[in-house]
Short mmCIF file of C-alpha atoms in Angstrom, two decimals:
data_model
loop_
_atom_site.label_atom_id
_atom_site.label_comp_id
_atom_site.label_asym_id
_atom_site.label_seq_id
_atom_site.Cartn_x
_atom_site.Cartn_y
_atom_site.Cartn_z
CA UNK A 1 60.35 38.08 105.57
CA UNK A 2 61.46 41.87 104.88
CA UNK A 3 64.63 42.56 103.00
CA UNK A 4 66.14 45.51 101.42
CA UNK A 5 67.27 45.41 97.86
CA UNK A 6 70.02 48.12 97.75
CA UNK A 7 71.83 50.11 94.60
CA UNK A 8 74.67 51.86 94.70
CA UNK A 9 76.83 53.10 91.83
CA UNK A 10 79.58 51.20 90.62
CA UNK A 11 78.40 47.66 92.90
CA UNK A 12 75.43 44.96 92.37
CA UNK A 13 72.66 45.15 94.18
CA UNK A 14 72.64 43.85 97.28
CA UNK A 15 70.19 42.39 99.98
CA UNK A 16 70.03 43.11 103.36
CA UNK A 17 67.42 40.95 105.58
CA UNK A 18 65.96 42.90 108.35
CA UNK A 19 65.45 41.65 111.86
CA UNK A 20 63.85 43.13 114.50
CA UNK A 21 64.76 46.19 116.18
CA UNK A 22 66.39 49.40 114.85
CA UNK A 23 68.66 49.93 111.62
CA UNK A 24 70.68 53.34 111.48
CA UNK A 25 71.44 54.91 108.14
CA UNK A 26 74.41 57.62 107.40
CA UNK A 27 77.39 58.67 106.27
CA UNK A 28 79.20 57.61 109.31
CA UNK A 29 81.00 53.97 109.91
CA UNK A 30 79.51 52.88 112.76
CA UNK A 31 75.87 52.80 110.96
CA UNK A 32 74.33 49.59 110.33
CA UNK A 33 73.82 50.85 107.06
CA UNK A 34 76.93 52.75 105.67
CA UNK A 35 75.77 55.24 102.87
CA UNK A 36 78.71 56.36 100.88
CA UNK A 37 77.12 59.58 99.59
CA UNK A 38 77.93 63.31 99.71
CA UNK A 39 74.53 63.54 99.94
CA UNK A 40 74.00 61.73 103.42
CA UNK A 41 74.40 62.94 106.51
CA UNK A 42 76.32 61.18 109.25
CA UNK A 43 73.87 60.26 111.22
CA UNK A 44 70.92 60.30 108.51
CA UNK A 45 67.13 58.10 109.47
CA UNK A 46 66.93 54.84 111.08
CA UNK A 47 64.38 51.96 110.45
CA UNK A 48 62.55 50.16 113.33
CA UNK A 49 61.55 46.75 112.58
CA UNK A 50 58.43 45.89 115.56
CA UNK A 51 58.06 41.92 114.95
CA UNK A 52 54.90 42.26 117.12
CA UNK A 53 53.17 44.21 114.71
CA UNK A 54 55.01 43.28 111.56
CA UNK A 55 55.92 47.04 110.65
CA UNK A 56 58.23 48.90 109.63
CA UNK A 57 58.89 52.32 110.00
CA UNK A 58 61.27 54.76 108.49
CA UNK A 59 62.45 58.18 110.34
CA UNK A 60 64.68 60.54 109.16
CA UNK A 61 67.39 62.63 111.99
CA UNK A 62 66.72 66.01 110.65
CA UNK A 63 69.10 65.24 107.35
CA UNK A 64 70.59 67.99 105.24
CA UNK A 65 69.32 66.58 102.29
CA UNK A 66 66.48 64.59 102.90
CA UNK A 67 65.17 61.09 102.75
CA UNK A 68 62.98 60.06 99.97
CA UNK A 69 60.28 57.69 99.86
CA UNK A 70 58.89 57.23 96.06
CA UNK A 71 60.35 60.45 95.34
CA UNK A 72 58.72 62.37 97.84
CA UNK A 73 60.40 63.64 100.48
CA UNK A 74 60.12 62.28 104.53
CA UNK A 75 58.76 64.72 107.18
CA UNK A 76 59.41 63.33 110.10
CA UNK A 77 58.46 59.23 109.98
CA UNK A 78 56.29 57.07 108.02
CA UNK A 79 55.35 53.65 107.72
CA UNK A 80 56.61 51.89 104.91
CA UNK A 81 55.10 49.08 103.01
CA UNK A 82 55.98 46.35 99.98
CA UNK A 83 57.70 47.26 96.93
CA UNK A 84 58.73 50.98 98.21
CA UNK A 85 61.54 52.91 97.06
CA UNK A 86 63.70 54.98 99.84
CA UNK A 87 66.37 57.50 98.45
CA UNK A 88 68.90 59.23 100.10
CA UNK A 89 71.10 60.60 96.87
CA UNK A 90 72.49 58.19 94.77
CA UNK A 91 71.74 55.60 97.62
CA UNK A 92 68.28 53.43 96.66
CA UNK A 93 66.84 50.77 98.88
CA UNK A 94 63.75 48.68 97.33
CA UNK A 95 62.11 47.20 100.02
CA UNK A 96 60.32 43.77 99.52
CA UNK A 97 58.02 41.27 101.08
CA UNK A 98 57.57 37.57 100.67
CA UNK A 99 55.30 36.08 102.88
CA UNK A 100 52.34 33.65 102.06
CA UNK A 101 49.93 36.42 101.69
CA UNK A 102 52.99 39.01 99.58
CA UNK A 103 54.43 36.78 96.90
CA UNK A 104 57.63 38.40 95.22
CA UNK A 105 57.10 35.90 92.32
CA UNK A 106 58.62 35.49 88.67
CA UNK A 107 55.17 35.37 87.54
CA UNK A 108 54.72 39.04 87.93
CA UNK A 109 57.13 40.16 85.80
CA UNK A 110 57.55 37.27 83.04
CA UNK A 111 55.94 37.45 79.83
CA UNK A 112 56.05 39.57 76.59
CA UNK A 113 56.21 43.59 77.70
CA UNK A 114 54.92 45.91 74.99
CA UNK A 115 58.03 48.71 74.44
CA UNK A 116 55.18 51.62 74.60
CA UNK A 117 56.18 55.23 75.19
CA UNK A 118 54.40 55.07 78.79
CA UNK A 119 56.34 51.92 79.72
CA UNK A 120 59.48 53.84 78.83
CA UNK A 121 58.64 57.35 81.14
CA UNK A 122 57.59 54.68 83.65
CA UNK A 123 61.03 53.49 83.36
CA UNK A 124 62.93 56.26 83.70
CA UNK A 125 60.74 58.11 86.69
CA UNK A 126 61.26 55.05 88.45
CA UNK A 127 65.19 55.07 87.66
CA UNK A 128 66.24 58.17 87.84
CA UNK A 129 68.99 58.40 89.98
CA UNK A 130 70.42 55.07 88.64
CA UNK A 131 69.59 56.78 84.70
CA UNK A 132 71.37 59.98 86.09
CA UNK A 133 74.61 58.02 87.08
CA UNK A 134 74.39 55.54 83.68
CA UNK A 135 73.90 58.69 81.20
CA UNK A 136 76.75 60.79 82.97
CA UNK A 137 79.41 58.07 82.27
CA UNK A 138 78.12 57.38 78.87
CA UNK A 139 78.45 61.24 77.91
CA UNK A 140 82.18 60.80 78.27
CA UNK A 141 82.52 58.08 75.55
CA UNK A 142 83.43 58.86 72.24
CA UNK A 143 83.82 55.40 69.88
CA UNK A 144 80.39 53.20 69.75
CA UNK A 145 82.69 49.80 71.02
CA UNK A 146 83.38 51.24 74.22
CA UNK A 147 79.85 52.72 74.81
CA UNK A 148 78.66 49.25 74.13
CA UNK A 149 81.15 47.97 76.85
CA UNK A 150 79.84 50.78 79.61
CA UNK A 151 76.23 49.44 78.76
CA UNK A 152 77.06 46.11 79.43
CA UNK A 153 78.95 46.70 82.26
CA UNK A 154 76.53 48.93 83.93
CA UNK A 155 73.82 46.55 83.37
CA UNK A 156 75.70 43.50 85.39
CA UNK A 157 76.72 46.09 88.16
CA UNK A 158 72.50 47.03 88.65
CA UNK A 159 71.45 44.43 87.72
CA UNK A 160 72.97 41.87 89.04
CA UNK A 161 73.60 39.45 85.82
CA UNK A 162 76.71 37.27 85.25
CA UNK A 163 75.52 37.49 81.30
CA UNK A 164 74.96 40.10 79.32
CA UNK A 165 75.27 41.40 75.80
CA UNK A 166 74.64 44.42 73.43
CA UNK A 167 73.70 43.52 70.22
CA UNK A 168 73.45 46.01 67.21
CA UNK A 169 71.00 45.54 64.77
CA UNK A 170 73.18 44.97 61.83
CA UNK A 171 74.47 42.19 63.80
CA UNK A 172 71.49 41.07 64.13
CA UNK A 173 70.77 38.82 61.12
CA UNK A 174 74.11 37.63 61.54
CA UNK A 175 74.10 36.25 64.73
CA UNK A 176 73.71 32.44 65.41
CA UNK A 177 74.44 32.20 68.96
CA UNK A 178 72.76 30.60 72.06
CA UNK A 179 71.09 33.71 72.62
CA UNK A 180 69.76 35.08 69.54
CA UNK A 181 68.69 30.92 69.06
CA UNK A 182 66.60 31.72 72.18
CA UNK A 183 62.82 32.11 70.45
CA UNK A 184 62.18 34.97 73.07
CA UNK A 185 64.85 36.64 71.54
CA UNK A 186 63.48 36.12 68.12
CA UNK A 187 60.11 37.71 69.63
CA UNK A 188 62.04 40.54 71.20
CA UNK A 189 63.63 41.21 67.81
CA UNK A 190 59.90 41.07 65.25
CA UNK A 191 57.66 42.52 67.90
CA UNK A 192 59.79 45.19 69.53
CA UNK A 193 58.82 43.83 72.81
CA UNK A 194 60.90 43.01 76.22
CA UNK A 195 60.38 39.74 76.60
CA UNK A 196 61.37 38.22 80.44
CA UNK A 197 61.78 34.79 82.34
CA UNK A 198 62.66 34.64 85.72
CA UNK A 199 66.39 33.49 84.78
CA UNK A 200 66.73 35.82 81.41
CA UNK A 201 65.77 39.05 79.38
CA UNK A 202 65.42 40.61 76.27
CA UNK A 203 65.44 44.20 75.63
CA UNK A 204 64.81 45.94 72.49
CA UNK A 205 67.12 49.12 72.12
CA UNK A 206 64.69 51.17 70.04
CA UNK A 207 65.23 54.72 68.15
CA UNK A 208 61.35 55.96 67.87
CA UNK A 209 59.98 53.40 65.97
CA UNK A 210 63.39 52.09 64.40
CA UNK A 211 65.14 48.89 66.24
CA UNK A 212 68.59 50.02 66.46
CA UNK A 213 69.81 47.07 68.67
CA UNK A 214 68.79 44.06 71.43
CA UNK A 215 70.17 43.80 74.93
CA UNK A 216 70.29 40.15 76.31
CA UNK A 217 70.96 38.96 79.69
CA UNK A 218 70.70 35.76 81.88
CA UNK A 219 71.11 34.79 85.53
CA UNK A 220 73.18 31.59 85.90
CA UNK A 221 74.02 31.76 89.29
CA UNK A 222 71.77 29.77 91.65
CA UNK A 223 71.85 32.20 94.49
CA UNK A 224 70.27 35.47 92.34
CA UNK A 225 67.12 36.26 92.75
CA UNK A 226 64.59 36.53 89.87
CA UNK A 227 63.81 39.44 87.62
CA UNK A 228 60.97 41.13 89.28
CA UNK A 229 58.95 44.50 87.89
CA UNK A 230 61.69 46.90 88.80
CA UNK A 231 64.61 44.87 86.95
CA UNK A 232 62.50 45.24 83.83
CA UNK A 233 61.76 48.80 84.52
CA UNK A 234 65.72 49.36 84.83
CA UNK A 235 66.54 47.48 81.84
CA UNK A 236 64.22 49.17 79.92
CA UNK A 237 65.68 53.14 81.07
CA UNK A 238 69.33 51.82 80.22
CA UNK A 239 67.99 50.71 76.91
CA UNK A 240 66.91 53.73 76.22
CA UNK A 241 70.29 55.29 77.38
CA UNK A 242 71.86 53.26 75.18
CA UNK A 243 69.89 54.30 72.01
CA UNK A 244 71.07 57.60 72.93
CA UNK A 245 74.47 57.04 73.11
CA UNK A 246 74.37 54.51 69.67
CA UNK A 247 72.68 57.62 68.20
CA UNK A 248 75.40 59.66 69.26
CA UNK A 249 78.39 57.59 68.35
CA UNK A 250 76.98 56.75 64.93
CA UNK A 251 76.44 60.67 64.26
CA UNK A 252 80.30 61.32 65.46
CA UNK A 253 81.52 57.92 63.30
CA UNK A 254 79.21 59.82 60.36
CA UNK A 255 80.73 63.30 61.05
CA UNK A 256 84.25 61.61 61.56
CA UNK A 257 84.32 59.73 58.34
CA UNK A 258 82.71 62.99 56.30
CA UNK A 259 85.96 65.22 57.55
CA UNK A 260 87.99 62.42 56.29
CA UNK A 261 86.54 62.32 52.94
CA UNK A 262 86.37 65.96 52.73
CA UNK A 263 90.46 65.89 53.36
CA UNK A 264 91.07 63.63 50.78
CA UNK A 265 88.90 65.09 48.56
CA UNK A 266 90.75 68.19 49.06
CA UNK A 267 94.23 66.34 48.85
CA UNK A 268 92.74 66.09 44.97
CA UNK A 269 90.61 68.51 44.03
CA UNK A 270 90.29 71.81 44.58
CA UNK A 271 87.65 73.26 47.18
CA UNK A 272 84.94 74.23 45.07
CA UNK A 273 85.26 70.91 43.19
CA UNK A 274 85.56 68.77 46.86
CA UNK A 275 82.05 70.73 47.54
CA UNK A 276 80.62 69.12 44.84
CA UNK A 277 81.65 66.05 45.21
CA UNK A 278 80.73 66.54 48.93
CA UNK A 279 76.89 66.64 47.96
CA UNK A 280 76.62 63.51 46.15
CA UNK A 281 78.43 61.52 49.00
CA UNK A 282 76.25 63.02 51.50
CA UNK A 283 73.23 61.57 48.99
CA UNK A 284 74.46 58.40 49.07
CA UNK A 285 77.58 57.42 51.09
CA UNK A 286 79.70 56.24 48.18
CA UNK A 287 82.43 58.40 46.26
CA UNK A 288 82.54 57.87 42.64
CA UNK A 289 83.92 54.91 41.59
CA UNK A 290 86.50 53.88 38.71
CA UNK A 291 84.57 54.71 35.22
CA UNK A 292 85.80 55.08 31.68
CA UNK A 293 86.05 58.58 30.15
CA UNK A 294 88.05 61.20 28.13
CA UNK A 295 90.42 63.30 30.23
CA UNK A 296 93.34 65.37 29.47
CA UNK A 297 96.51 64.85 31.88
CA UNK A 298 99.25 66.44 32.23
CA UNK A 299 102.84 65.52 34.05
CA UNK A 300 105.80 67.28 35.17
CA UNK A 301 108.45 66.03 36.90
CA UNK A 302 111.70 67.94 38.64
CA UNK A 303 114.91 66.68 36.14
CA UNK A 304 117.64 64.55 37.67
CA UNK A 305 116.02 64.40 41.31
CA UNK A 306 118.01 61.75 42.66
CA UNK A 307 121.34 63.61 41.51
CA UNK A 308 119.86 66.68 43.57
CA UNK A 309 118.39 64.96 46.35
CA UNK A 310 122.18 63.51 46.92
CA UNK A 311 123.83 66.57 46.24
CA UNK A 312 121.60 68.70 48.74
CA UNK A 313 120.88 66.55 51.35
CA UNK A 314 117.02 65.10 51.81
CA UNK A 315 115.93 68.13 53.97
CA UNK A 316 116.99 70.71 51.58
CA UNK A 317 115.75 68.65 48.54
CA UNK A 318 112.20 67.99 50.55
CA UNK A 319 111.52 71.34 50.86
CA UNK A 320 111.92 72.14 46.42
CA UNK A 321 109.61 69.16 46.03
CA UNK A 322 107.18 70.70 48.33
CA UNK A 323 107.46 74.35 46.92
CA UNK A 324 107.04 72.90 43.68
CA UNK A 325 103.96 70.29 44.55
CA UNK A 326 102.13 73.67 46.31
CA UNK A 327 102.57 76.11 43.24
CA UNK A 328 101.42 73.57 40.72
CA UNK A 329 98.38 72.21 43.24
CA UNK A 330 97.27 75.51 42.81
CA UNK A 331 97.47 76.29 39.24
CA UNK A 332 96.07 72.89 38.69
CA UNK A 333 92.77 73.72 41.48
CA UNK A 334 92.63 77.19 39.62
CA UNK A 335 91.90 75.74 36.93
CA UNK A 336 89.06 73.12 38.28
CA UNK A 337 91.17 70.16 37.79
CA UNK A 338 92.19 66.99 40.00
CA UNK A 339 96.02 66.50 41.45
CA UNK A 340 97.90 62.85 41.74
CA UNK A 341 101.61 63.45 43.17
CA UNK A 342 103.68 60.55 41.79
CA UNK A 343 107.25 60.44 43.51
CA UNK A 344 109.02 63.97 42.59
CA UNK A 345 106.44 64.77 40.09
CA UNK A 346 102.76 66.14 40.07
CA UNK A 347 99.46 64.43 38.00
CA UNK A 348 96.90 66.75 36.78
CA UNK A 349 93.75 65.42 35.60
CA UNK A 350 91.56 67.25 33.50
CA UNK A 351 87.68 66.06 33.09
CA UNK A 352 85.09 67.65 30.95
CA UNK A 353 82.58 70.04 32.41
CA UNK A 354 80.02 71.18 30.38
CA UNK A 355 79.67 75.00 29.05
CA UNK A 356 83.19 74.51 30.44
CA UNK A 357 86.70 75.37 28.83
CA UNK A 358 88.11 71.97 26.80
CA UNK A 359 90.43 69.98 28.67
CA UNK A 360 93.20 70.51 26.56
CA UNK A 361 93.13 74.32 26.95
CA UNK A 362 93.06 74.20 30.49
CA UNK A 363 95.88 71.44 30.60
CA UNK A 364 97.94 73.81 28.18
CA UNK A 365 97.20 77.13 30.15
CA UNK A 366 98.26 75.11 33.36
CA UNK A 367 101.71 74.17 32.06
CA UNK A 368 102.36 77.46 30.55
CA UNK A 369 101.85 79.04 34.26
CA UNK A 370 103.86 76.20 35.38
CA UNK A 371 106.73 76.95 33.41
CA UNK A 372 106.77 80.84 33.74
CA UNK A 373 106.86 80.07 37.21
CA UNK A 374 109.51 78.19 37.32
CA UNK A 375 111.56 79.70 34.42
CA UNK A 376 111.10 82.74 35.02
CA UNK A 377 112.09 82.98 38.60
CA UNK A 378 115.00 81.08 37.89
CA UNK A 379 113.99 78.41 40.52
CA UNK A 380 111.21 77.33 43.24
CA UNK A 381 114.22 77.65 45.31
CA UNK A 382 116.40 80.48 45.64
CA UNK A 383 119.90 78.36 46.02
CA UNK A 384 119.26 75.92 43.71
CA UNK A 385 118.04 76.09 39.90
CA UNK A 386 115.81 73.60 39.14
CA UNK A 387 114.80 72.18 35.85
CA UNK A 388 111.19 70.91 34.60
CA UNK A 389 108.68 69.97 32.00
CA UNK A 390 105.44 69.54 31.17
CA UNK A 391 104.18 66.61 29.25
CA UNK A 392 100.28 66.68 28.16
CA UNK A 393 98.33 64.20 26.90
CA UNK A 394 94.69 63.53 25.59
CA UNK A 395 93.08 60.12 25.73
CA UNK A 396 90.16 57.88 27.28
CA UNK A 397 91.15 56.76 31.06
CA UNK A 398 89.53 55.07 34.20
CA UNK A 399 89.15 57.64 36.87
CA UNK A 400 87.75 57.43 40.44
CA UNK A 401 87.88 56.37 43.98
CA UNK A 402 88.96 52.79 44.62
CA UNK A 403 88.94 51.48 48.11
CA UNK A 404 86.97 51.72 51.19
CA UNK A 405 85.13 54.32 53.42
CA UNK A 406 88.18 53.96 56.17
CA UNK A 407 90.73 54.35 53.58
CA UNK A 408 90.03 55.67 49.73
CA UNK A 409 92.44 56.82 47.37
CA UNK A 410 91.85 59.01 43.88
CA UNK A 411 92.92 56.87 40.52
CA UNK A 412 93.81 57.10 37.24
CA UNK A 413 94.71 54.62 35.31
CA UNK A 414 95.44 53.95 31.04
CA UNK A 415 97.75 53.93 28.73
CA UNK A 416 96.78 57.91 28.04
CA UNK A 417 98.75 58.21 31.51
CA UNK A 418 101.63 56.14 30.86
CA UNK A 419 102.21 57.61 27.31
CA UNK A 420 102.24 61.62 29.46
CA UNK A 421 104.68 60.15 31.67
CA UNK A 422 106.99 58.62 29.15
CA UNK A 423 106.49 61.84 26.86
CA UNK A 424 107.84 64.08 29.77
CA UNK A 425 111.72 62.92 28.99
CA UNK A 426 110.93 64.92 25.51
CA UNK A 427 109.85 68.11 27.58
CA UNK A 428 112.96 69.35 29.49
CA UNK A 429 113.77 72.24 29.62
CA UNK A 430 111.28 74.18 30.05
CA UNK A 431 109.21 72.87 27.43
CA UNK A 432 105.55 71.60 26.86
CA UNK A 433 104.99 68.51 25.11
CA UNK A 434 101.55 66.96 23.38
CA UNK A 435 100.28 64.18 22.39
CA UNK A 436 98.24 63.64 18.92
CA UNK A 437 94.81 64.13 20.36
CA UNK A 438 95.71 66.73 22.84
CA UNK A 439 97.09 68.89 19.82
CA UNK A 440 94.33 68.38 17.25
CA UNK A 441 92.15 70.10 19.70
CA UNK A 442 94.41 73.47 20.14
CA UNK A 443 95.39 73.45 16.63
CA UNK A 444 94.28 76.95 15.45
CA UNK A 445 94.41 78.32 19.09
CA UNK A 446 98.18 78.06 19.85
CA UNK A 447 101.37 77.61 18.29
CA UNK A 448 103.37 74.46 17.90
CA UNK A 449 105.86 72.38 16.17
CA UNK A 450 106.02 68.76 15.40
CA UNK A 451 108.81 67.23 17.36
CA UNK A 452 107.50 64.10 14.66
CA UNK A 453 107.85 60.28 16.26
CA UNK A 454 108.98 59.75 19.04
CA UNK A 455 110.04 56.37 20.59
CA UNK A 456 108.69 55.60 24.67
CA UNK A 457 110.10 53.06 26.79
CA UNK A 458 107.82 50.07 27.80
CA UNK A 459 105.80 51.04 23.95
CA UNK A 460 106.80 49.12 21.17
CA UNK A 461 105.18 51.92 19.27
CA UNK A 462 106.06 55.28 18.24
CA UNK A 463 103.96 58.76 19.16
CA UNK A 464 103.77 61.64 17.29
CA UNK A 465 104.58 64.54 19.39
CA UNK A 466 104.54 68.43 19.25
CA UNK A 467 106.15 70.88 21.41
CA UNK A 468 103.25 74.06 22.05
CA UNK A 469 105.28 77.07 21.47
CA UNK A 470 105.24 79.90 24.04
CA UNK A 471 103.53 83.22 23.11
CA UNK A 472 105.75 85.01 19.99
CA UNK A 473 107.55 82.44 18.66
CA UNK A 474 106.42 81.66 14.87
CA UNK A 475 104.74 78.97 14.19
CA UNK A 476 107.24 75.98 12.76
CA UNK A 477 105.91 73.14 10.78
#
């Protein structure tokens, strides 16, 4: 008996038995054979079955195109035999024996398949035209989930599967399943081999020498035919399409999730600093995490916000906070340190650096730029006067990322935080305020006063404070 096994994009194969007597091929509906390609002409080749003779012959009409037999192309007619491949564009028809001297059998295909570099160009020279229309839908997908999807879809459309799944290799050692309890599967996975029955299949989905994933399909409906030499041969040129396009998604997920760090970085740091930081994530995936060391923060806040925010309206008010978060973000990057905004005030975070200026220089050169900016000028805002302070403070603290690689924030956290933040009631107007570390460090460079103890809410205990006096004034003890 001779059949036709024909492929078409976007529809399983199907078989067509042939009987004796002549088949026409082409574009146009009244064909026996209807091919719906651009590339066929209307009337295109015919195929003479002679029962007497038991051959069968292929002749082409004088087509545009052409008609292919194993990708060469028909002059005129020829006589076809078992297991050949005629094209005409995307259109393939696999034409098969099984008689008692031709067996189409299981046995020819089942068995453990070596994933070797010739096996693969086998694959795809075989495939082509069915690669060609896989790899052009694939090219449009952008997220790795819906790539997987098109794989497995495509492979049930070709190859004619009711089952059929694409399994990643860090799902791999996770997966308890029917399928991955399958011991070919298990084979598939440790020898990087495609291992076939005549009812099921296991393709490794390999990146050079790395496994980057496992494709596993079965045939449960009684009516299917076997997996024969050409199934495997397909399976094997999607899997390879499919390594392509996991490559691909996992380099846009990597390049994705690096321009999201990089923004938040940048939402904390300033560039040069964010470029730093940048090269020790790119080492090794991971921002750094919460840790325990001296810093020097400073806090200033916008007096009696709620009052104004009432009084102006939200849109007018919005627009001070963010004139007034932008001009301190960039004293603060100036001056290589990190930026927390905290409701209608800003967080700057000072770290040492070595060879570097000490933290509570910078912190004090920051608010003094601050406060000419705002004092001088009168306002950040040229209807409304605003009113500010600057409260520093000197101190150990844990600071980091915490969270994950979808969604991490910058942290600080101590009581050297909360202590700057209570201190900044003490610092309007227009004033800056230390703490008792922060000022033993500048004593000798700048002026300042002891404001003496001074009582915080939420502290049972008192802080010393001193107010750093601005450029002039006499010192005051």
């Amino acid at each position: 008996m001779w059949q036709f096994i024909i492929h078409t994009p976007e529809k399983e194969p199907t078989q067509v038995e042939l009987k004796p007597g002549t088949l026409t091929l082409g574009r146009a509906e009244t064909n026996d054979i209807v091919i719906q390609d651009v590339s066929a002409s209307r009337k295109h080749a015919e195929i003479v079955y002679d029962s007497t003779t038991n051959t069968i012959t292929l002749v082409d009409l004088g087509s545009t195109n052409g008609t292919y037999v194993n990708h060469q192309r028909l002059r005129g007619s020829q006589q076809l035999n078992h297991d050949d491949l005629i094209r005409v564009g995307q259109f393939l028809m696999h034409l098969t024996r099984s008689t008692g001297e031709i067996s189409v059998q299981p046995a020819a295909v089942a068995g453990t398949h070596r994933f070797t570099r010739e096996l693969l160009l086998e694959s795809l020279d075989e495939h082509s035209v069915l690669i060609y229309d896989v790899a052009r839908k694939l090219n449009t997908v952008l997220d790795i989930e819906t790539a997987l999807n098109e794989v497995t879809s495509q492979l049930k459309q070709v190859m004619g599967v009711n089952i059929c799944q694409v399994i990643l290799a860090e799902q791999l050692k996770e997966m308890e399943t029917s399928d991955f309890i399958d011991p070919l599967a298990r084979r598939a996975v440790t020898t990087c081999s495609a291992e076939v029955t005549p009812t099921s299949m296991y393709v490794p989905i390999m990146r050079g020498e790395e496994l980057i994933g496992l494709i596993s399909m079965r045939k449960t409906r009684p009516e299917t035919r076997p997996f024969g030499r050409r199934d495997l041969q397909l399976a094997i040129a999607i899997s390879h399409q499919a390594a392509l396009a996991i490559q691909r998604m996992q380099l846009l997920e990597k390049v994705r999730r690096d321009e999201q760090i990089q923004r938040l970085l940048l939402r904390f740091v300033s560039p040069a600093e964010a470029e730093f930081l940048l090269k020790d994530y790119f080492k090794d995936g991971e921002l750094p995490g919460l840790k325990e060391q001296k810093v020097t923060v400073l806090f200033s806040d916008i007096a009696n916000s709620t009052s104004l925010a009432e009084q102006l309206g939200t849109k007018h008010f919005s627009k001070i906070l963010n004139s007034f978060y932008r001009e301190a973000t960039q004293i603060i990057f100036q001056h290589k340190g990190m930026v927390k905004y905290l409701g209608d005030g800003i967080l700057g975070i000072f770290t040492e650096q070595a060879g570097g200026v000490p933290t509570e220089e910078k912190a004090v050169i920051v608010g003094r730029e601050l406060l000419g900016i705002v004092n001088c000028t009168g306002s950040l805002d040229p209807a409304q006067r605003i009113v500010i302070g600057v409260a520093i403070n000197t101190g150990q603290a844990m600071v980091g990322y915490v969270g994950t690689q979808e969604r991490a924030e910058f942290n600080v956290m101590g009581d050297t935080i909360n202590i700057a933040y209570r201190m900044q009631e003490y610092a309007r107007p227009y004033k800056i305020i230390v703490g008792p570390a922060t000022v033993a460090a500048i004593s000798g460079k700048y002026r300042f006063r002891r404001v003496g103890a001074v009582s915080l809410r939420g502290r049972e205990q008192t802080i010393q404070a001193y107010e750093v006096l601005s450029e002039g004034i006499e010192f005051v003890t």
